[in-house]
XYZ file of C-alpha atoms in Angstrom:
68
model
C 0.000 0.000 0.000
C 1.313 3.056 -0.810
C 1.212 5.344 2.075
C 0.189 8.404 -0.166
C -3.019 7.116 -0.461
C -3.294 6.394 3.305
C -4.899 9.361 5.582
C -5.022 10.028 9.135
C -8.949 8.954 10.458
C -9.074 6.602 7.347
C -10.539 2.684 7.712
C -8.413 -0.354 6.818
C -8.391 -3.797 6.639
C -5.127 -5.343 7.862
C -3.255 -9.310 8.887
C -0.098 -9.073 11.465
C -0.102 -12.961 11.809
C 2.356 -12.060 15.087
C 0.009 -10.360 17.497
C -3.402 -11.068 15.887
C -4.516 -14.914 14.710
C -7.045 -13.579 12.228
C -7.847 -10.240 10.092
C -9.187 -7.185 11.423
C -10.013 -3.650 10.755
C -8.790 -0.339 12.495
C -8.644 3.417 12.484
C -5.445 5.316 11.026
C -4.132 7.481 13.808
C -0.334 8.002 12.623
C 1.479 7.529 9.816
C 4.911 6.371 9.285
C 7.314 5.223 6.974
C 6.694 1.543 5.932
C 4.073 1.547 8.710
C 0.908 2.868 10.258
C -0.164 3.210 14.247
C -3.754 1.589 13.888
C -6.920 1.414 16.739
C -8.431 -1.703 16.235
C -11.712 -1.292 15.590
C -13.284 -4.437 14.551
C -12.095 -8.280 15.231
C -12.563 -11.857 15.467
C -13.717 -12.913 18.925
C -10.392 -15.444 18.706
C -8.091 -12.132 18.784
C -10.337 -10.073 21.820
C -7.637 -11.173 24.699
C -5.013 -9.719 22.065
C -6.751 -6.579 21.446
C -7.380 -5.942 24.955
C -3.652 -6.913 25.742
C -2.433 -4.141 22.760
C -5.348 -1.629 24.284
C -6.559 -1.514 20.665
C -3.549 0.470 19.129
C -1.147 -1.679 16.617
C 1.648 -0.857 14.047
C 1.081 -2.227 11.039
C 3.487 -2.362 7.992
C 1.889 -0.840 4.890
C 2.323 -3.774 3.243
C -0.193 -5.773 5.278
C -3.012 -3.125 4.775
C -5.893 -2.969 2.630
C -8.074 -0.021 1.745
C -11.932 -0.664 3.216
């Protein structure tokens, strides 16, 4: 994903097979480099111990995001 195309407040659809199990959707609050800061928004119930454990915020490389 190219982050030019990527905007603060946006909704994405995004995989990080280390913290989460399965896909999930979240709120762009920061944008880096290769990466974005994400609030989880929406999850599988299998991942809500993660979530909870991460207090909804994740980084996420661009390359594992999708637009919405």
């Amino acid at each position: 994903m190219d982050k030019e195309k990527l905007a603060v407040g946006q909704t994405v659809k995004a995989k990080v097979e280390e913290d989460m199990k399965k896909p999930f959707s979240g709120t762009i609050e920061k944008i880096y480099e290769n990466s974005v800061m994400l609030t989880i928004t929406d999850n599988d119930k299998e991942d809500d111990n993660n979530v909870m454990e991460l207090n909804k915020k994740i980084i996420v490389n661009l390359k594992n995001i999708k637009l919405k």
